[in-house]
PDB file of C-alpha atoms in Angstrom:
ATOM      1  CA  SER A   1      93.690  75.692 105.318  1.00 49.00           C
ATOM      2  CA  GLN A   2      93.773  77.254 108.772  1.00 49.00           C
ATOM      3  CA  GLN A   3      90.173  78.223 108.423  1.00 62.00           C
ATOM      4  CA  GLY A   4      87.786  77.524 111.242  1.00 72.00           C
ATOM      5  CA  GLU A   5      84.677  75.499 110.686  1.00 84.00           C
ATOM      6  CA  GLU A   6      81.399  76.603 112.162  1.00 88.00           C
ATOM      7  CA  ASP A   7      78.412  74.625 113.189  1.00 90.00           C
ATOM      8  CA  PRO A   8      75.550  74.844 112.488  1.00 94.00           C
ATOM      9  CA  GLN A   9      75.624  76.603 109.120  1.00 93.00           C
ATOM     10  CA  ALA A  10      72.131  77.947 109.783  1.00 95.00           C
ATOM     11  CA  LEU A  11      70.055  78.353 112.909  1.00 96.00           C
ATOM     12  CA  SER A  12      66.463  79.510 113.319  1.00 97.00           C
ATOM     13  CA  ILE A  13      65.015  80.256 116.751  1.00 97.00           C
ATOM     14  CA  GLN A  14      62.211  82.213 118.396  1.00 97.00           C
ATOM     15  CA  GLU A  15      62.767  85.504 120.120  1.00 97.00           C
ATOM     16  CA  GLY A  16      63.713  84.994 123.753  1.00 97.00           C
ATOM     17  CA  GLU A  17      65.477  81.681 123.133  1.00 97.00           C
ATOM     18  CA  ASN A  18      69.219  81.182 123.426  1.00 98.00           C
ATOM     19  CA  ALA A  19      71.399  80.662 120.346  1.00 97.00           C
ATOM     20  CA  THR A  20      74.602  78.644 120.413  1.00 97.00           C
ATOM     21  CA  MET A  21      77.158  78.569 117.614  1.00 97.00           C
ATOM     22  CA  ASN A  22      80.312  76.499 117.541  1.00 97.00           C
ATOM     23  CA  CYS A  23      83.670  77.001 115.892  1.00 95.00           C
ATOM     24  CA  SER A  24      86.489  74.497 115.467  1.00 95.00           C
ATOM     25  CA  TYR A  25      89.973  75.282 114.244  1.00 92.00           C
ATOM     26  CA  LYS A  26      93.006  73.302 113.199  1.00 89.00           C
ATOM     27  CA  THR A  27      96.168  74.702 114.742  1.00 87.00           C
ATOM     28  CA  SER A  28      97.209  76.392 117.947  1.00 87.00           C
ATOM     29  CA  ILE A  29      96.119  79.994 118.252  1.00 89.00           C
ATOM     30  CA  ASN A  30      96.908  83.138 120.200  1.00 89.00           C
ATOM     31  CA  ASN A  31      93.344  84.332 120.205  1.00 92.00           C
ATOM     32  CA  LEU A  32      89.943  83.690 118.701  1.00 94.00           C
ATOM     33  CA  GLN A  33      87.504  86.402 117.718  1.00 96.00           C
ATOM     34  CA  TRP A  34      83.806  86.501 116.894  1.00 97.00           C
ATOM     35  CA  TYR A  35      82.272  88.891 114.389  1.00 97.00           C
ATOM     36  CA  ARG A  36      78.769  89.696 113.271  1.00 97.00           C
ATOM     37  CA  GLN A  37      77.610  90.650 109.781  1.00 96.00           C
ATOM     38  CA  ASN A  38      74.237  92.115 108.987  1.00 95.00           C
ATOM     39  CA  SER A  39      73.039  91.435 105.465  1.00 90.00           C
ATOM     40  CA  GLY A  40      74.977  93.446 102.924  1.00 85.00           C
ATOM     41  CA  ARG A  41      77.172  95.168 105.500  1.00 91.00           C
ATOM     42  CA  GLY A  42      80.720  94.943 106.765  1.00 92.00           C
ATOM     43  CA  LEU A  43      81.672  92.804 109.743  1.00 96.00           C
ATOM     44  CA  VAL A  44      81.540  94.121 113.272  1.00 97.00           C
ATOM     45  CA  HIS A  45      83.737  92.798 116.062  1.00 97.00           C
ATOM     46  CA  LEU A  46      81.908  91.212 118.997  1.00 97.00           C
ATOM     47  CA  ILE A  47      84.449  89.669 121.324  1.00 97.00           C
ATOM     48  CA  LEU A  48      88.044  88.430 121.521  1.00 96.00           C
ATOM     49  CA  ILE A  49      89.163  85.586 123.744  1.00 96.00           C
ATOM     50  CA  ARG A  50      92.827  84.824 124.287  1.00 93.00           C
ATOM     51  CA  SER A  51      94.258  81.321 124.338  1.00 92.00           C
ATOM     52  CA  ASN A  52      94.825  81.458 128.102  1.00 94.00           C
ATOM     53  CA  GLU A  53      91.193  82.374 128.772  1.00 96.00           C
ATOM     54  CA  ARG A  54      88.376  79.849 129.046  1.00 97.00           C
ATOM     55  CA  GLU A  55      85.310  82.056 129.129  1.00 98.00           C
ATOM     56  CA  LYS A  56      84.417  85.644 128.424  1.00 97.00           C
ATOM     57  CA  HIS A  57      81.209  87.654 128.682  1.00 96.00           C
ATOM     58  CA  SER A  58      79.984  90.785 126.987  1.00 95.00           C
ATOM     59  CA  GLY A  59      76.392  91.771 127.633  1.00 97.00           C
ATOM     60  CA  ARG A  60      74.211  88.925 126.339  1.00 97.00           C
ATOM     61  CA  LEU A  61      77.190  87.215 124.719  1.00 98.00           C
ATOM     62  CA  ARG A  62      79.147  84.397 126.306  1.00 98.00           C
ATOM     63  CA  VAL A  63      82.167  82.900 124.581  1.00 98.00           C
ATOM     64  CA  THR A  64      84.021  79.800 125.675  1.00 98.00           C
ATOM     65  CA  LEU A  65      87.317  78.460 124.419  1.00 97.00           C
ATOM     66  CA  ASP A  66      88.621  74.912 124.788  1.00 97.00           C
ATOM     67  CA  THR A  67      92.147  74.812 123.413  1.00 94.00           C
ATOM     68  CA  SER A  68      92.480  71.073 124.061  1.00 95.00           C
ATOM     69  CA  LYS A  69      89.583  70.445 121.673  1.00 95.00           C
ATOM     70  CA  LYS A  70      90.467  73.381 119.426  1.00 94.00           C
ATOM     71  CA  SER A  71      86.938  74.696 119.659  1.00 96.00           C
ATOM     72  CA  SER A  72      84.966  77.724 120.763  1.00 97.00           C
ATOM     73  CA  SER A  73      81.301  78.486 121.247  1.00 98.00           C
ATOM     74  CA  LEU A  74      79.300  81.690 121.122  1.00 98.00           C
ATOM     75  CA  LEU A  75      76.127  81.846 123.171  1.00 98.00           C
ATOM     76  CA  ILE A  76      73.612  84.633 122.670  1.00 98.00           C
ATOM     77  CA  THR A  77      71.111  84.675 125.505  1.00 98.00           C
ATOM     78  CA  ALA A  78      67.529  85.971 125.309  1.00 97.00           C
ATOM     79  CA  SER A  79      67.821  86.544 121.571  1.00 97.00           C
ATOM     80  CA  ARG A  80      66.041  89.377 119.798  1.00 97.00           C
ATOM     81  CA  ALA A  81      64.897  89.806 116.209  1.00 96.00           C
ATOM     82  CA  ALA A  82      67.692  92.355 115.839  1.00 96.00           C
ATOM     83  CA  ASP A  83      70.239  89.560 116.458  1.00 97.00           C
ATOM     84  CA  THR A  84      69.375  88.145 113.022  1.00 98.00           C
ATOM     85  CA  ALA A  85      72.711  88.150 111.199  1.00 97.00           C
ATOM     86  CA  SER A  86      75.637  85.962 110.207  1.00 96.00           C
ATOM     87  CA  TYR A  87      78.245  85.202 112.846  1.00 97.00           C
ATOM     88  CA  PHE A  88      81.857  84.341 112.094  1.00 96.00           C
ATOM     89  CA  CYS A  89      84.744  83.101 114.159  1.00 95.00           C
ATOM     90  CA  ALA A  90      88.276  84.115 113.219  1.00 95.00           C
ATOM     91  CA  THR A  91      91.654  82.880 114.371  1.00 93.00           C
ATOM     92  CA  ASP A  92      95.079  84.400 114.076  1.00 87.00           C
ATOM     93  CA  TYR A  93      97.365  82.551 111.708  1.00 70.00           C
ATOM     94  CA  GLY A  94     100.344  81.539 113.798  1.00 72.00           C
ATOM     95  CA  ASN A  95     102.202  84.730 114.702  1.00 74.00           C
ATOM     96  CA  THR A  96     101.876  86.302 111.270  1.00 80.00           C
ATOM     97  CA  GLY A  97      99.116  88.736 112.186  1.00 83.00           C
ATOM     98  CA  LYS A  98      96.813  87.252 109.577  1.00 89.00           C
ATOM     99  CA  LEU A  99      93.256  86.619 110.698  1.00 92.00           C
ATOM    100  CA  ILE A 100      91.474  83.670 109.079  1.00 92.00           C
ATOM    101  CA  PHE A 101      87.694  83.422 109.130  1.00 93.00           C
ATOM    102  CA  GLY A 102      85.324  80.490 109.270  1.00 92.00           C
ATOM    103  CA  GLN A 103      82.382  80.073 106.921  1.00 92.00           C
ATOM    104  CA  GLY A 104      79.915  81.459 109.424  1.00 93.00           C
ATOM    105  CA  THR A 105      76.580  80.627 111.003  1.00 95.00           C
ATOM    106  CA  THR A 106      73.447  82.366 109.737  1.00 96.00           C
ATOM    107  CA  LEU A 107      71.107  83.096 112.604  1.00 97.00           C
ATOM    108  CA  GLN A 108      67.459  83.945 112.141  1.00 98.00           C
ATOM    109  CA  VAL A 109      65.500  85.092 115.173  1.00 97.00           C
ATOM    110  CA  LYS A 110      61.766  85.065 114.593  1.00 96.00           C
ATOM    111  CA  PRO A 111      59.633  87.643 116.407  1.00 92.00           C
TER     112      PRO A 111
ATOM    113  CA  ASN B   1      85.158 109.468 112.158  1.00 63.00           C
ATOM    114  CA  ALA B   2      84.959 107.682 108.817  1.00 79.00           C
ATOM    115  CA  GLY B   3      86.805 104.527 109.960  1.00 95.00           C
ATOM    116  CA  VAL B   4      87.583 102.374 106.911  1.00 97.00           C
ATOM    117  CA  THR B   5      86.482 103.745 103.553  1.00 97.00           C
ATOM    118  CA  GLN B   6      86.356 101.664 100.385  1.00 97.00           C
ATOM    119  CA  THR B   7      85.881 102.890  96.832  1.00 97.00           C
ATOM    120  CA  PRO B   8      84.143 102.144  94.609  1.00 97.00           C
ATOM    121  CA  LYS B   9      81.140 100.517  96.272  1.00 97.00           C
ATOM    122  CA  PHE B  10      79.981  98.885  93.046  1.00 97.00           C
ATOM    123  CA  GLN B  11      81.817  98.050  89.820  1.00 97.00           C
ATOM    124  CA  VAL B  12      81.062  96.029  86.710  1.00 97.00           C
ATOM    125  CA  LEU B  13      83.993  94.915  84.576  1.00 97.00           C
ATOM    126  CA  LYS B  14      84.432  92.904  81.428  1.00 97.00           C
ATOM    127  CA  THR B  15      86.750  89.916  81.412  1.00 98.00           C
ATOM    128  CA  GLY B  16      90.322  91.068  80.901  1.00 97.00           C
ATOM    129  CA  GLN B  17      89.820  94.611  82.160  1.00 97.00           C
ATOM    130  CA  SER B  18      91.848  95.935  85.041  1.00 97.00           C
ATOM    131  CA  MET B  19      90.844  97.967  88.040  1.00 97.00           C
ATOM    132  CA  THR B  20      91.978  99.062  91.475  1.00 98.00           C
ATOM    133  CA  LEU B  21      89.974  98.951  94.672  1.00 98.00           C
ATOM    134  CA  GLN B  22      90.944 101.673  97.082  1.00 98.00           C
ATOM    135  CA  CYS B  23      90.915 101.491 100.866  1.00 98.00           C
ATOM    136  CA  ALA B  24      91.764 104.164 103.397  1.00 97.00           C
ATOM    137  CA  GLN B  25      91.602 104.189 107.194  1.00 97.00           C
ATOM    138  CA  ASP B  26      91.762 107.177 109.507  1.00 96.00           C
ATOM    139  CA  MET B  27      92.477 105.337 112.768  1.00 96.00           C
ATOM    140  CA  ASN B  28      96.281 105.325 112.455  1.00 95.00           C
ATOM    141  CA  HIS B  29      96.271 101.524 112.356  1.00 95.00           C
ATOM    142  CA  ASN B  30      99.389  99.608 111.425  1.00 94.00           C
ATOM    143  CA  SER B  31      97.807  96.528 109.830  1.00 95.00           C
ATOM    144  CA  MET B  32      95.479  96.355 106.857  1.00 96.00           C
ATOM    145  CA  TYR B  33      93.736  93.477 105.110  1.00 97.00           C
ATOM    146  CA  TRP B  34      91.878  92.604 101.927  1.00 98.00           C
ATOM    147  CA  TYR B  35      89.279  89.828 102.018  1.00 98.00           C
ATOM    148  CA  ARG B  36      86.802  88.487  99.515  1.00 97.00           C
ATOM    149  CA  GLN B  37      83.418  87.023 100.372  1.00 97.00           C
ATOM    150  CA  ASP B  38      81.491  84.721  98.069  1.00 94.00           C
ATOM    151  CA  PRO B  39      77.900  83.519  98.586  1.00 84.00           C
ATOM    152  CA  GLY B  40      77.651  80.898 101.312  1.00 76.00           C
ATOM    153  CA  MET B  41      81.280  81.258 102.224  1.00 78.00           C
ATOM    154  CA  GLY B  42      83.128  83.111 104.873  1.00 86.00           C
ATOM    155  CA  LEU B  43      85.775  85.698 104.248  1.00 93.00           C
ATOM    156  CA  ARG B  44      88.965  84.559 102.563  1.00 95.00           C
ATOM    157  CA  LEU B  45      92.150  86.549 103.044  1.00 95.00           C
ATOM    158  CA  ILE B  46      93.690  87.837  99.822  1.00 97.00           C
ATOM    159  CA  TYR B  47      96.573  89.955 101.101  1.00 97.00           C
ATOM    160  CA  TYR B  48      97.722  91.374 104.386  1.00 95.00           C
ATOM    161  CA  SER B  49      99.956  94.306 105.286  1.00 96.00           C
ATOM    162  CA  ALA B  50     101.444  94.297 108.768  1.00 93.00           C
ATOM    163  CA  SER B  51     102.802  97.815 108.413  1.00 92.00           C
ATOM    164  CA  GLU B  52     103.616 100.474 105.866  1.00 92.00           C
ATOM    165  CA  GLY B  53     105.918  99.049 103.216  1.00 91.00           C
ATOM    166  CA  THR B  54     105.175  95.378 103.901  1.00 93.00           C
ATOM    167  CA  THR B  55     102.692  93.010 102.269  1.00 96.00           C
ATOM    168  CA  ASP B  56     102.119  89.287 102.529  1.00 95.00           C
ATOM    169  CA  LYS B  57      99.988  86.761 100.665  1.00 95.00           C
ATOM    170  CA  GLY B  58      96.876  85.340 102.235  1.00 94.00           C
ATOM    171  CA  GLU B  59      94.772  82.315 101.333  1.00 93.00           C
ATOM    172  CA  VAL B  60      93.759  83.355  97.802  1.00 96.00           C
ATOM    173  CA  PRO B  61      96.307  85.824  96.343  1.00 97.00           C
ATOM    174  CA  ASN B  62      96.350  84.615  92.725  1.00 97.00           C
ATOM    175  CA  GLY B  63      95.138  87.217  90.244  1.00 97.00           C
ATOM    176  CA  TYR B  64      95.617  90.124  92.647  1.00 98.00           C
ATOM    177  CA  ASN B  65      98.297  92.645  93.526  1.00 97.00           C
ATOM    178  CA  VAL B  66      98.391  95.082  96.404  1.00 98.00           C
ATOM    179  CA  SER B  67     100.093  98.336  97.303  1.00 97.00           C
ATOM    180  CA  ARG B  68     100.512  99.768 100.774  1.00 96.00           C
ATOM    181  CA  LEU B  69     100.915 103.339  99.595  1.00 85.00           C
ATOM    182  CA  ASN B  70     101.310 104.796 103.081  1.00 95.00           C
ATOM    183  CA  LYS B  71     100.008 104.062 106.558  1.00 96.00           C
ATOM    184  CA  ARG B  72      96.469 105.110 105.616  1.00 97.00           C
ATOM    185  CA  GLU B  73      95.978 103.452 102.245  1.00 97.00           C
ATOM    186  CA  PHE B  74      96.005  99.887 100.972  1.00 98.00           C
ATOM    187  CA  SER B  75      94.899  99.231  97.399  1.00 98.00           C
ATOM    188  CA  LEU B  76      93.961  95.983  95.660  1.00 98.00           C
ATOM    189  CA  ARG B  77      94.526  95.652  91.916  1.00 98.00           C
ATOM    190  CA  LEU B  78      93.036  93.186  89.463  1.00 97.00           C
ATOM    191  CA  GLU B  79      95.314  93.238  86.406  1.00 94.00           C
ATOM    192  CA  SER B  80      93.136  91.073  84.156  1.00 96.00           C
ATOM    193  CA  ALA B  81      89.736  90.441  85.701  1.00 96.00           C
ATOM    194  CA  ALA B  82      88.102  87.023  85.415  1.00 97.00           C
ATOM    195  CA  PRO B  83      84.496  85.979  86.154  1.00 97.00           C
ATOM    196  CA  SER B  84      85.834  83.947  89.122  1.00 96.00           C
ATOM    197  CA  GLN B  85      86.771  87.262  90.728  1.00 97.00           C
ATOM    198  CA  THR B  86      83.129  88.318  90.955  1.00 97.00           C
ATOM    199  CA  SER B  87      82.762  88.823  94.680  1.00 97.00           C
ATOM    200  CA  VAL B  88      82.318  91.287  97.508  1.00 97.00           C
ATOM    201  CA  TYR B  89      85.651  92.678  98.652  1.00 98.00           C
ATOM    202  CA  PHE B  90      86.236  93.907 102.169  1.00 98.00           C
ATOM    203  CA  CYS B  91      89.084  95.983 103.475  1.00 98.00           C
ATOM    204  CA  ALA B  92      89.882  95.960 107.181  1.00 97.00           C
ATOM    205  CA  SER B  93      92.406  97.509 109.524  1.00 97.00           C
ATOM    206  CA  SER B  94      93.775  96.743 112.959  1.00 95.00           C
ATOM    207  CA  GLU B  95      96.073  98.483 115.372  1.00 91.00           C
ATOM    208  CA  VAL B  96      97.874  95.254 116.304  1.00 83.00           C
ATOM    209  CA  GLY B  97      97.251  92.818 113.470  1.00 78.00           C
ATOM    210  CA  GLY B  98      95.502  89.587 114.376  1.00 78.00           C
ATOM    211  CA  ALA B  99      96.070  90.226 118.068  1.00 81.00           C
ATOM    212  CA  GLY B 100      93.303  92.771 118.108  1.00 87.00           C
ATOM    213  CA  GLU B 101      89.997  93.816 116.686  1.00 93.00           C
ATOM    214  CA  LEU B 102      89.591  94.338 112.958  1.00 95.00           C
ATOM    215  CA  PHE B 103      87.566  97.280 111.686  1.00 96.00           C
ATOM    216  CA  PHE B 104      85.861  96.652 108.356  1.00 97.00           C
ATOM    217  CA  GLY B 105      84.752  98.808 105.484  1.00 97.00           C
ATOM    218  CA  GLU B 106      81.289  98.410 103.965  1.00 96.00           C
ATOM    219  CA  GLY B 107      82.527  96.365 101.026  1.00 97.00           C
ATOM    220  CA  SER B 108      83.003  96.755  97.282  1.00 97.00           C
ATOM    221  CA  ARG B 109      80.742  94.667  95.068  1.00 97.00           C
ATOM    222  CA  LEU B 110      82.525  93.621  91.897  1.00 97.00           C
ATOM    223  CA  THR B 111      80.944  91.822  88.959  1.00 97.00           C
ATOM    224  CA  VAL B 112      83.093  90.514  86.116  1.00 97.00           C
ATOM    225  CA  LEU B 113      81.167  89.646  82.962  1.00 96.00           C
TER     226      LEU B 113
END
């Protein structure tokens, strides 16, 4: 499977703390994306990082990509209760256009 | 803007029955996807359509068929439903396939008894 693996599977932190989630993948990629899913809802795109980029920021989100280690991390700074959700990484499947998702990290931010 | 619309939102089937999940997008996107999500698991790709008239198998295509009726619509058919197909199904679309952002529908919750 080309599926990414995410670590940890679950994370519980206090409001104001930082949350870090990791994603590893198996083959070379063109880009890696992160998505968020609130309980019972569809996924929402957060950020896309291309294979020639090492770091990208969007608001309180920071994504890094290490293609030599085939891994990425998502950092959410100064977390809020509203950040409670599941977070998924996704990688393109060669040049087919298919996007393959990892199993996700469930984040709980306690007020 | 509606974005990606899936119907029905909920469905209960008996083993062996057939049904079609409908998906439509109003963003003029070329690529469309069907995923399934099971408890504790991520999304698994069932089928993918890069453009109107083309479809390709994903990770878990067995037991499913798809139709890219036109640029807007991409349907998923279960010919003979099995309890293992109980899942939440998500449709998504993208302007540029995996090179860009996917927009998701709200999901269709299917139970097969």
